[in-house]
Structures are given as C-alpha cells and as structure tokens.
C-alpha cells in the first residue's frame, strides 16, 4: 500500500483539528490516513438486478395477470413462417401479428436470394463496412432504396431502431430543437434524448400546433428537426406531407419521415407517403425506414442528399462502430424490393384488405380509433386487462393478435392491434370481426 504523502498527512491533521474544534463532543475519531472507512450500506436496488425497481414493477404486473387467470400473450413460438396464417403449438392460426405486409417474407424468390448470398458471401461481413469493406449487395440495396425516394443516396444500418437513435443522436446537439408528433416511435425519442437537443412534442397530427410552436421558439435554436411517421404504427393513420413541407420551409427546419409502416403500403407502387401525395421525394430532408417489415429482412435505412448519407457513413456511431448488414439479409430485402416493384397488385390487394377490415369493424360497432384503412388497424378497448383478455380469447378461437397495453400506450387507449397482409382473405377478416363482435 502507498504511504500517505506529507501534503496528505498535513491536510488530514488540519481537517481533524477543525473537526475536533467544531464537533469535539460528537465527532467520531478521524479515520487513519490511507485506511478505508467502513462502506455505508448501499441499498439493494443499486446492487441487484432482481431488486431493480423496473423489474419489481414488472413482477407486480405479472402477479396481477396470474391472479386474473390470464395467460401470457407474448413470446408465442411460431413453428414456421408467419404470414396471414401461422402455426403455434401444432395449431394453425389466422395471424395478425406480423408485419409481412406484402406477403414477401417467405416468398421463394426472397428465400432463394438469401440462400445464394450465403453461398457466395457467407452469413456475415464480420465488421464495420468502413474498415472491413462491403459487398455489392449493400450498394445495390442502397441505390434501389434511393431510387424509391428519388433522392441522391441511401445508407443501411443493421437495426431500424438503431437507425433512428444513431442518426438523430449524431446529427443534432444541445443547441438544436427536435419537434415530433406525440405518437412518434420510441426510437426517435431515444435518438432525441441521445442528441441532447431540446425535445418538444405536438399533439398527434396537429400541424397548427406545430406551426405555432415554431413561430414561438424557432429563433432560440440553431438546427430544427421535425419528425413524423408515414403511417403511425399504433393507430394506422398518416401524416399530412404537403402541409408539413410548407411548415418546414417557412420555418427553415429539417423534415424527417419514418416510413417503417408506409413503404409497400402507400402509393400505387408502394413507394410510400410521397407517392401517395404525388410529391417529389427530394422535398423531404431525411427519409427513414426499416427493412424488417415489407422488405422481409432486418435493419433500417436513411435516404436523402449525398452529403447527408456520406456524413452518416463516416460518422454515425451505429454505422461506423457496428457490423455491416449480413449478406443474406441485404439480398432478401433487395429481392423483396424488386418484387414490390414488379408486382404492384400486392400493394393494391393489401389496401383492399385494409379497407375491407375497417368497413367490417366499423359496421360491427367496434372502436377503430384513427385507422385510415391501410396496413394497421387498432381496436380500442380502453383497458389493458380487457386487451389481454380479448387477445387470449381470440387465440383460443384460432386468431393470433397482440394486445398493446400500458405503458406502450395510455391505459385508456389500450387496444388490440391488427397488422394486415396482402395475403389475408376476406373470409379470414369476416371470421375475425365476427369473433370480435361476439367477444369484445
Ligand atoms: C415507426 C417505427 N420506426 C422504427 C422502428 C424500428 O424498426 P425495427 O423493428 O426494424 O428495428 C419501428 C418498429 O416497429 C417502427 O414501428
């Protein structure tokens, strides 16, 4: 053990003289120099994961579910590909719990592309593309996505969630302002938090409120980012792109659109929100999307100007310090994108099914919230308990749909959320709505 230095000893003597004078009746003798004091007891919640307050809260919810006799509706094990139907525990279910919007996950051409990529490149690129290099599939996928948005370039990340976290977290900082729709996805919130920018939300799709907020506070910040979703993941309605472009131009802000649920769904060819409104993709500064839904893979992308994309490729931590996309996943998404372009009837079919489900549900008197009749349809139940119970009852009747409960949404907004696929049949929808009418 190191001996205390002279300066340390002198300092300790001085402190003990002062303490002795001030507190001579009550003060404990000062610790010998260099000897650790007995550690104060640290509460268990700081030293044990089983005492973490978040975990304890989870256990309380679990115990309450068990008391109500509810089965856990989460983490079902699917025994094959999940599409409009799925196999769980040997039984076939009508499935509304996967994002296989255009039925391309499990399509023979998509699977074959992934297999060919494994044969040629293996299962991984092992390291960051920046240092370890890339494969032709990476650039082919990025170019195809840039073309969808009519923009200069695109970069793919290995996770959709990380795409938002890393892009927003890297590009913006403490002198900036991030304004987002109140129903924006968690990944945007995490990115905004990481950036250190001021974050403000505006009421869902209330663009007058957004405009007013910008009028009041735009001048206090350097960069301003407005973030919305093409189709909202919990509610199934969409953003008003023309009005957003007008606002962002007037206030000199950047506009970012998360197309996770809009690619493959909106527009005649499934190109998303800009195609739906007939707007040039270059009017939006940052297009973001995921490869896990319509594109049957895993990962996310940012499409926009060359400067934006080049910058992210050399600096965004989630790209620079993370492995490049696995070749079979890049190949699968590229093949799915090509099929989406070649077979627009899939997009039309999905939209027809979405509209049909909405009409049937409304005719049955169910509360479909803000659903616009596309790929996502909520049935609002107003209580987490009701949502879990109804999900379990439907499961018992051969329908797999997930409950969305607090804290993912407000308690009074607890719901079942149906994801539609172009592969669902009208008969499956009629059967499901019939069960909802009977059980809800
Ligand atoms: C709107 C939105 N953005 C981003 C993500 C994250 O994408 P991924 O699940 O591919 O990581 C999701 C996921 O569902 C989403 O709904």
Coordinates of C-alpha atoms and ligand atoms in Angstrom, one line a residue, residues 99 158-164 183-188 229-234 258-261 288-293 297-300 376 417 419, ligand 1:
X99 CA -45.5 -7.1 -40.5
X158 CA -28.3 -3.2 -39.1
X159 CA -31.3 -2.2 -37.0
X160 CA -34.3 0.0 -37.7
X161 CA -34.4 1.2 -34.1
X162 CA -30.7 1.9 -34.1
X163 CA -31.0 3.8 -37.4
X164 CA -33.2 6.5 -35.7
X183 CA -47.3 9.3 -31.2
X184 CA -43.8 9.0 -32.6
X185 CA -41.9 5.8 -32.3
X186 CA -39.7 5.1 -29.3
X187 CA -36.5 5.0 -31.4
X188 CA -37.0 8.7 -32.3
X229 CA -44.3 8.8 -39.3
X230 CA -45.6 8.0 -42.8
X231 CA -48.2 5.6 -41.3
X232 CA -48.4 5.7 -37.5
X233 CA -47.5 2.3 -36.0
X234 CA -50.1 2.2 -33.2
X258 CA -40.2 7.4 -40.6
X259 CA -41.6 5.2 -43.3
X260 CA -41.4 1.9 -41.3
X261 CA -45.1 1.2 -42.0
X288 CA -36.0 6.7 -42.8
X289 CA -37.4 3.2 -43.0
X290 CA -37.0 -0.3 -41.8
X291 CA -36.1 -3.5 -43.7
X292 CA -38.0 -5.7 -41.3
X293 CA -41.5 -5.1 -42.5
X297 CA -35.2 -8.6 -43.7
X298 CA -33.7 -6.8 -40.7
X299 CA -32.2 -3.3 -40.4
X300 CA -33.0 0.3 -41.3
X376 CA -52.6 -1.3 -39.3
X417 CA -53.5 -4.1 -33.0
X419 CA -51.4 -5.9 -38.9
Ligands
LIG1 C1 -42.2 3.6 -36.7 C2 -41.1 2.7 -36.4 N1 -39.8 3.1 -36.6 C3 -38.8 2.3 -36.3 C4 -39.0 1.0 -35.9 C5 -37.8 0.1 -35.6 O1 -37.6 -0.8 -36.6 P1 -37.0 -2.3 -36.4 O2 -38.1 -3.1 -35.7 O3 -36.8 -2.8 -37.8 O4 -35.8 -2.1 -35.6 C6 -40.3 0.5 -35.8 C7 -40.5 -0.9 -35.3 O5 -41.5 -1.4 -35.3 C8 -41.4 1.4 -36.0 O6 -42.6 1.0 -35.9

